[in-house]
mmCIF file of C-alpha atoms and ligand atoms in Angstrom:
data_model
loop_
_atom_site.group_PDB
_atom_site.id
_atom_site.type_symbol
_atom_site.label_atom_id
_atom_site.label_comp_id
_atom_site.label_asym_id
_atom_site.label_seq_id
_atom_site.Cartn_x
_atom_site.Cartn_y
_atom_site.Cartn_z
ATOM 1 C CA MET A 222 42.273 45.512 2.208
ATOM 2 C CA LYS A 223 39.080 47.601 3.314
ATOM 3 C CA GLN A 224 39.359 50.089 5.537
ATOM 4 C CA LYS A 225 37.344 49.087 8.487
ATOM 5 C CA VAL A 226 34.962 51.480 10.631
ATOM 6 C CA ILE A 227 33.158 50.407 13.639
ATOM 7 C CA VAL A 228 30.233 52.393 14.776
ATOM 8 C CA PHE A 229 29.383 52.218 18.432
ATOM 9 C CA GLY A 230 26.163 54.075 19.173
ATOM 10 C CA GLY A 231 25.038 54.591 22.726
ATOM 11 C CA THR A 232 23.198 57.150 25.273
ATOM 12 C CA PHE A 233 25.873 57.259 27.016
ATOM 13 C CA ASP A 234 24.695 58.527 29.952
ATOM 14 C CA PRO A 235 27.403 58.516 31.205
ATOM 15 C CA PRO A 236 29.949 56.902 29.588
ATOM 16 C CA HIS A 237 31.755 54.373 31.607
ATOM 17 C CA ARG A 238 34.806 52.000 31.473
ATOM 18 C CA ALA A 239 32.973 48.997 29.284
ATOM 19 C CA HIS A 240 32.070 52.087 26.801
ATOM 20 C CA THR A 241 36.059 53.118 26.686
ATOM 21 C CA GLU A 242 37.840 49.793 27.455
ATOM 22 C CA LEU A 243 36.150 47.199 25.003
ATOM 23 C CA PRO A 244 35.894 49.275 22.092
ATOM 24 C CA PRO A 245 39.638 49.735 21.277
ATOM 25 C CA GLN A 246 40.527 46.270 22.648
ATOM 26 C CA ILE A 247 37.546 45.228 19.309
ATOM 27 C CA ALA A 248 39.276 47.528 16.725
ATOM 28 C CA GLU A 249 42.732 45.869 17.558
ATOM 29 C CA GLN A 250 41.279 42.427 16.836
ATOM 30 C CA VAL A 251 39.754 42.998 13.722
ATOM 31 C CA GLY A 252 41.833 45.790 12.330
ATOM 32 C CA ALA A 253 39.654 48.590 12.184
ATOM 33 C CA ASP A 254 41.338 52.239 11.877
ATOM 34 C CA LYS A 255 38.229 54.277 13.833
ATOM 35 C CA ILE A 256 35.841 53.902 16.079
ATOM 36 C CA LEU A 257 32.883 56.204 15.433
ATOM 37 C CA TYR A 258 31.460 57.113 18.776
ATOM 38 C CA VAL A 259 27.821 57.808 17.925
ATOM 39 C CA ILE A 260 25.854 59.406 20.625
ATOM 40 C CA ALA A 261 22.118 59.487 20.544
ATOM 41 C CA ALA A 262 19.702 61.488 21.171
ATOM 42 C CA LEU A 263 16.728 59.758 22.141
ATOM 43 C CA SER A 264 17.064 55.707 21.962
ATOM 44 C CA PRO A 265 13.932 54.312 20.296
ATOM 45 C CA PHE A 266 13.666 52.108 23.527
ATOM 46 C CA LYS A 267 14.412 54.136 26.222
ATOM 47 C CA SER A 268 11.726 57.225 25.144
ATOM 48 C CA GLN A 269 10.386 56.547 29.073
ATOM 49 C CA THR A 270 13.041 58.623 30.741
ATOM 50 C CA PRO A 271 14.748 60.703 29.222
ATOM 51 C CA PRO A 272 18.531 60.833 29.017
ATOM 52 C CA THR A 273 20.550 63.571 30.274
ATOM 53 C CA PRO A 274 20.413 66.710 28.315
ATOM 54 C CA ALA A 275 22.737 65.999 25.395
ATOM 55 C CA HIS A 276 25.793 69.031 26.106
ATOM 56 C CA HIS A 277 26.519 66.954 29.037
ATOM 57 C CA ARG A 278 26.490 63.284 27.737
ATOM 58 C CA LEU A 279 28.809 65.304 25.119
ATOM 59 C CA ALA A 280 31.306 66.482 27.194
ATOM 60 C CA MET A 281 31.587 63.574 29.483
ATOM 61 C CA LEU A 282 31.828 61.655 25.953
ATOM 62 C CA ARG A 283 34.692 63.958 24.888
ATOM 63 C CA LEU A 284 36.325 63.428 28.282
ATOM 64 C CA ALA A 285 36.009 59.694 28.394
ATOM 65 C CA THR A 286 37.531 59.137 24.774
ATOM 66 C CA ALA A 287 40.305 62.048 25.087
ATOM 67 C CA THR A 288 43.440 58.980 25.111
ATOM 68 C CA ILE A 289 41.424 56.811 22.645
ATOM 69 C CA GLU A 290 43.205 57.050 19.621
ATOM 70 C CA GLN A 291 40.875 55.713 17.370
ATOM 71 C CA ALA A 292 37.972 56.911 18.511
ATOM 72 C CA GLU A 293 36.012 59.945 16.933
ATOM 73 C CA ILE A 294 32.631 61.464 18.617
ATOM 74 C CA CYS A 295 29.984 61.537 15.129
ATOM 75 C CA GLU A 296 27.092 63.925 16.175
ATOM 76 C CA ILE A 297 24.585 62.934 13.431
ATOM 77 C CA GLU A 298 21.983 61.862 16.282
ATOM 78 C CA LEU A 299 21.543 64.778 17.927
ATOM 79 C CA ALA A 300 21.330 66.959 14.648
ATOM 80 C CA ARG A 301 18.112 64.815 13.863
ATOM 81 C CA GLU A 302 14.568 65.038 14.806
ATOM 82 C CA GLY A 303 12.783 62.564 16.798
ATOM 83 C CA PRO A 304 14.514 58.988 18.509
ATOM 84 C CA SER A 305 17.949 57.844 16.873
ATOM 85 C CA PHE A 306 17.203 54.771 14.680
ATOM 86 C CA THR A 307 20.208 53.002 13.617
ATOM 87 C CA ILE A 308 19.182 52.343 10.340
ATOM 88 C CA ASP A 309 19.035 56.315 9.445
ATOM 89 C CA THR A 310 22.529 56.708 11.098
ATOM 90 C CA ILE A 311 24.157 53.633 9.111
ATOM 91 C CA GLU A 312 22.330 54.667 5.810
ATOM 92 C CA GLN A 313 23.923 58.599 6.128
ATOM 93 C CA LEU A 314 26.958 57.004 7.298
ATOM 94 C CA ALA A 315 27.517 54.563 3.975
ATOM 95 C CA GLN A 316 26.683 57.874 1.504
ATOM 96 C CA GLN A 317 29.074 60.050 3.637
ATOM 97 C CA TYR A 318 31.783 56.983 3.256
ATOM 98 C CA SER A 319 33.042 55.929 0.335
ATOM 99 C CA SER A 320 32.277 51.997 -0.741
ATOM 100 C CA ASP A 321 36.031 51.298 0.014
ATOM 101 C CA VAL A 322 34.773 51.287 3.608
ATOM 102 C CA GLU A 323 33.654 48.406 5.681
ATOM 103 C CA LEU A 324 31.203 49.637 8.323
ATOM 104 C CA ARG A 325 30.802 47.052 11.528
ATOM 105 C CA ILE A 326 28.116 48.251 14.304
ATOM 106 C CA LEU A 327 29.024 47.493 17.542
ATOM 107 C CA ILE A 328 26.621 46.220 20.434
ATOM 108 C CA GLY A 329 26.379 44.698 23.774
ATOM 109 C CA ALA A 330 24.586 41.123 24.115
ATOM 110 C CA ASP A 331 21.323 42.757 25.571
ATOM 111 C CA GLN A 332 20.836 44.872 22.548
ATOM 112 C CA ALA A 333 21.740 41.849 20.345
ATOM 113 C CA ILE A 334 19.068 39.473 21.959
ATOM 114 C CA ALA A 335 16.748 41.996 20.887
ATOM 115 C CA PHE A 336 18.255 42.949 17.709
ATOM 116 C CA HIS A 337 15.008 42.053 15.385
ATOM 117 C CA ARG A 338 13.401 44.908 17.566
ATOM 118 C CA TRP A 339 15.250 47.411 15.765
ATOM 119 C CA ARG A 340 14.049 48.928 12.947
ATOM 120 C CA ASP A 341 15.247 47.407 9.252
ATOM 121 C CA TRP A 342 17.176 45.462 11.504
ATOM 122 C CA GLN A 343 18.060 43.242 8.142
ATOM 123 C CA ARG A 344 19.370 46.521 6.201
ATOM 124 C CA ILE A 345 21.447 46.862 9.265
ATOM 125 C CA VAL A 346 23.148 43.411 9.082
ATOM 126 C CA GLU A 347 23.584 44.271 5.200
ATOM 127 C CA LEU A 348 25.088 48.038 5.387
ATOM 128 C CA ALA A 349 27.409 47.003 8.927
ATOM 129 C CA PRO A 350 27.055 43.498 10.288
ATOM 130 C CA PRO A 351 27.321 43.381 13.859
ATOM 131 C CA LEU A 352 30.277 42.978 16.194
ATOM 132 C CA ILE A 353 29.059 41.543 19.861
ATOM 133 C CA MET A 354 30.163 42.355 23.336
ATOM 134 C CA LEU A 355 29.390 39.534 25.844
ATOM 135 C CA ARG A 356 27.441 41.479 28.898
ATOM 136 C CA PRO A 357 26.229 40.013 32.285
ATOM 137 C CA PRO A 358 24.167 38.414 32.787
ATOM 138 C CA HIS A 359 24.515 36.786 29.316
ATOM 139 C CA THR A 360 26.026 33.817 28.870
ATOM 140 C CA LYS A 361 27.439 33.156 24.829
ATOM 141 C CA LYS A 362 24.872 30.307 24.988
ATOM 142 C CA GLU A 363 22.029 32.609 25.778
ATOM 143 C CA VAL A 364 22.733 35.150 23.274
ATOM 144 C CA LEU A 365 23.072 32.439 20.347
ATOM 145 C CA ASP A 366 19.626 30.836 21.227
ATOM 146 C CA ALA A 367 18.498 33.760 21.641
ATOM 147 C CA ILE A 368 19.528 35.400 18.144
ATOM 148 C CA GLY A 369 18.678 32.018 16.450
ATOM 149 C CA THR A 370 14.902 32.617 17.281
ATOM 150 C CA PHE A 371 14.824 35.165 14.654
ATOM 151 C CA VAL A 372 18.044 34.769 12.019
ATOM 152 C CA PRO A 373 17.466 31.819 9.774
ATOM 153 C CA LYS A 374 19.563 28.713 10.524
ATOM 154 C CA ASP A 375 22.116 28.856 7.982
ATOM 155 C CA ASP A 376 23.323 32.090 9.498
ATOM 156 C CA LEU A 377 23.386 31.419 12.790
ATOM 157 C CA ALA A 378 27.418 30.403 12.284
ATOM 158 C CA GLN A 379 27.949 33.520 11.093
ATOM 159 C CA TRP A 380 26.123 35.386 13.739
ATOM 160 C CA GLN A 381 28.141 33.089 16.106
ATOM 161 C CA SER A 382 31.403 34.297 14.624
ATOM 162 C CA TRP A 383 30.241 37.806 14.943
ATOM 163 C CA ILE A 384 30.525 37.207 19.188
ATOM 164 C CA LEU A 385 33.920 38.175 20.240
ATOM 165 C CA PRO A 386 36.143 37.309 22.804
ATOM 166 C CA LEU A 387 36.345 39.314 25.161
ATOM 167 C CA ASP A 388 36.533 39.435 29.316
ATOM 168 C CA MET A 389 33.100 40.730 29.886
ATOM 169 C CA ILE A 390 32.826 43.951 32.313
ATOM 170 C CA ASP A 391 29.797 43.984 34.467
ATOM 171 C CA LEU A 392 28.682 47.580 34.462
ATOM 172 C CA SER A 393 25.777 49.573 33.345
ATOM 173 C CA ALA A 394 24.898 53.282 33.190
ATOM 174 C CA THR A 395 22.023 52.710 34.793
ATOM 175 C CA GLU A 396 23.776 51.835 38.397
ATOM 176 C CA LEU A 397 26.302 54.442 37.474
ATOM 177 C CA ARG A 398 23.598 57.043 37.434
ATOM 178 C CA ASP A 399 21.686 56.019 40.864
ATOM 179 C CA GLU A 400 23.993 58.213 43.086
ATOM 180 C CA GLN A 401 24.297 55.524 45.961
ATOM 181 C CA GLN A 402 24.996 52.404 43.837
ATOM 182 C CA ARG A 403 27.778 54.618 42.559
ATOM 183 C CA ALA A 404 29.394 55.246 45.572
ATOM 184 C CA CYS A 405 29.582 50.998 45.908
ATOM 185 C CA LEU A 406 31.132 50.878 42.329
ATOM 186 C CA PRO A 407 34.749 50.525 42.017
ATOM 187 C CA LEU A 408 35.957 54.243 41.332
ATOM 188 C CA ASP A 409 37.582 53.266 37.671
ATOM 189 C CA SER A 410 33.500 52.101 36.476
ATOM 190 C CA LEU A 411 34.046 55.662 35.111
ATOM 191 C CA LEU A 412 37.225 58.019 33.914
ATOM 192 C CA PRO A 413 38.263 60.182 36.930
ATOM 193 C CA THR A 414 37.601 63.100 34.455
ATOM 194 C CA VAL A 415 33.868 61.824 33.666
ATOM 195 C CA ARG A 416 33.341 61.452 37.637
ATOM 196 C CA GLN A 417 34.751 64.766 38.434
ATOM 197 C CA TYR A 418 32.764 65.970 35.753
ATOM 198 C CA ILE A 419 29.315 64.400 37.185
ATOM 199 C CA GLU A 420 30.278 66.391 40.421
ATOM 200 C CA GLU A 421 30.953 69.607 39.568
ATOM 201 C CA HIS A 422 27.419 69.646 37.002
ATOM 202 C CA GLY A 423 25.528 67.986 39.723
ATOM 203 C CA LEU A 424 24.377 64.996 37.860
ATOM 204 C CA TYR A 425 22.352 62.337 38.662
ATOM 205 C CA ASN A 426 21.761 63.719 42.069
ATOM 206 C CA ASP A 427 17.783 63.308 42.001
ATOM 207 C CA GLN A 428 17.613 59.611 40.901
HETATM 208 P P1 LIG B 839 21.872 51.697 30.261
HETATM 209 O O1 LIG B 839 22.336 50.946 31.678
HETATM 210 O O2 LIG B 839 21.260 53.038 30.811
HETATM 211 O O3 LIG B 839 21.021 51.166 29.273
HETATM 212 P P2 LIG B 839 24.210 51.193 29.016
HETATM 213 O O4 LIG B 839 25.329 51.104 30.210
HETATM 214 O O5 LIG B 839 23.652 50.082 28.283
HETATM 215 O O6 LIG B 839 23.491 52.150 29.727
HETATM 216 P P3 LIG B 839 24.446 52.658 26.284
HETATM 217 O O7 LIG B 839 24.874 53.647 26.406
HETATM 218 O O8 LIG B 839 23.230 52.116 26.491
HETATM 219 O O9 LIG B 839 24.722 52.297 28.187
HETATM 220 O O10 LIG B 839 25.396 51.315 25.602
HETATM 221 C C1 LIG B 839 25.735 51.561 24.536
HETATM 222 C C2 LIG B 839 26.351 50.348 23.774
HETATM 223 O O11 LIG B 839 27.123 49.637 24.275
HETATM 224 C C3 LIG B 839 25.070 48.939 23.485
HETATM 225 O O12 LIG B 839 25.093 48.286 22.835
HETATM 226 C C4 LIG B 839 25.347 48.434 24.867
HETATM 227 O O13 LIG B 839 25.160 47.175 24.970
HETATM 228 C C5 LIG B 839 26.754 48.462 24.914
HETATM 229 N N1 LIG B 839 27.426 47.913 26.307
HETATM 230 C C6 LIG B 839 26.916 48.918 27.492
HETATM 231 N N2 LIG B 839 27.530 48.432 28.632
HETATM 232 C C7 LIG B 839 28.226 47.328 28.385
HETATM 233 C C8 LIG B 839 28.866 45.950 29.055
HETATM 234 N N3 LIG B 839 28.870 46.500 30.445
HETATM 235 N N4 LIG B 839 29.942 45.237 28.827
HETATM 236 C C9 LIG B 839 29.003 45.337 27.082
HETATM 237 N N5 LIG B 839 28.640 46.298 26.164
HETATM 238 C C10 LIG B 839 28.273 47.166 26.776
#
């Protein structure tokens, strides 16, 4: 059987419980040996709001993934100029790994419903078929309906099979960047080591 590698891209600004709890469950479900956390330099969809400097996000991601056995951090997007397009990353990884490795990209429901806006999305699907995590406020039906607007009808059953049976985690980095909201969220929304890093470096104080 082919070895499976999950490619999990994100801004991780900051990395939170959904980023750390869901991927290992998915690795178990699909029989993947590795979860590649690909840290974006600049998301093409978030260019209006520059992220926290990469060295801080990388340090937080290292802390967040320290105890995840299958996790490996991939910095190839930080080394590239300009916005981080997933297709460039997947093409690069497909060359790097041998053909007996099966790549799968992991995305949340918010990304799945907008997947047709990703550069060369059909090519991404060919090289690394998605795995999809449901995420509030989207129901499975809403996600499938949205996907049905841009994929051929015959492909829809396959996309449906890519939506994973997982308990949803209602969390986003956006709410964690807001100091007041962060104070109201459950303490375990962030790993204690990440929370401590944020406090020590005074991150997200002025938003
Ligand atoms: P932001 O609020 O800044 O948009 P985010 O919480 O979505 O950030 P990202 O680093 O952008 O975090 O997310 C990386 C990937 O993880 C994306 O595919 C996103 O859809 C997914 N993701 C993030 N939070 C969740 C969640 N609570 N449930 C499922 N998937 C999630």
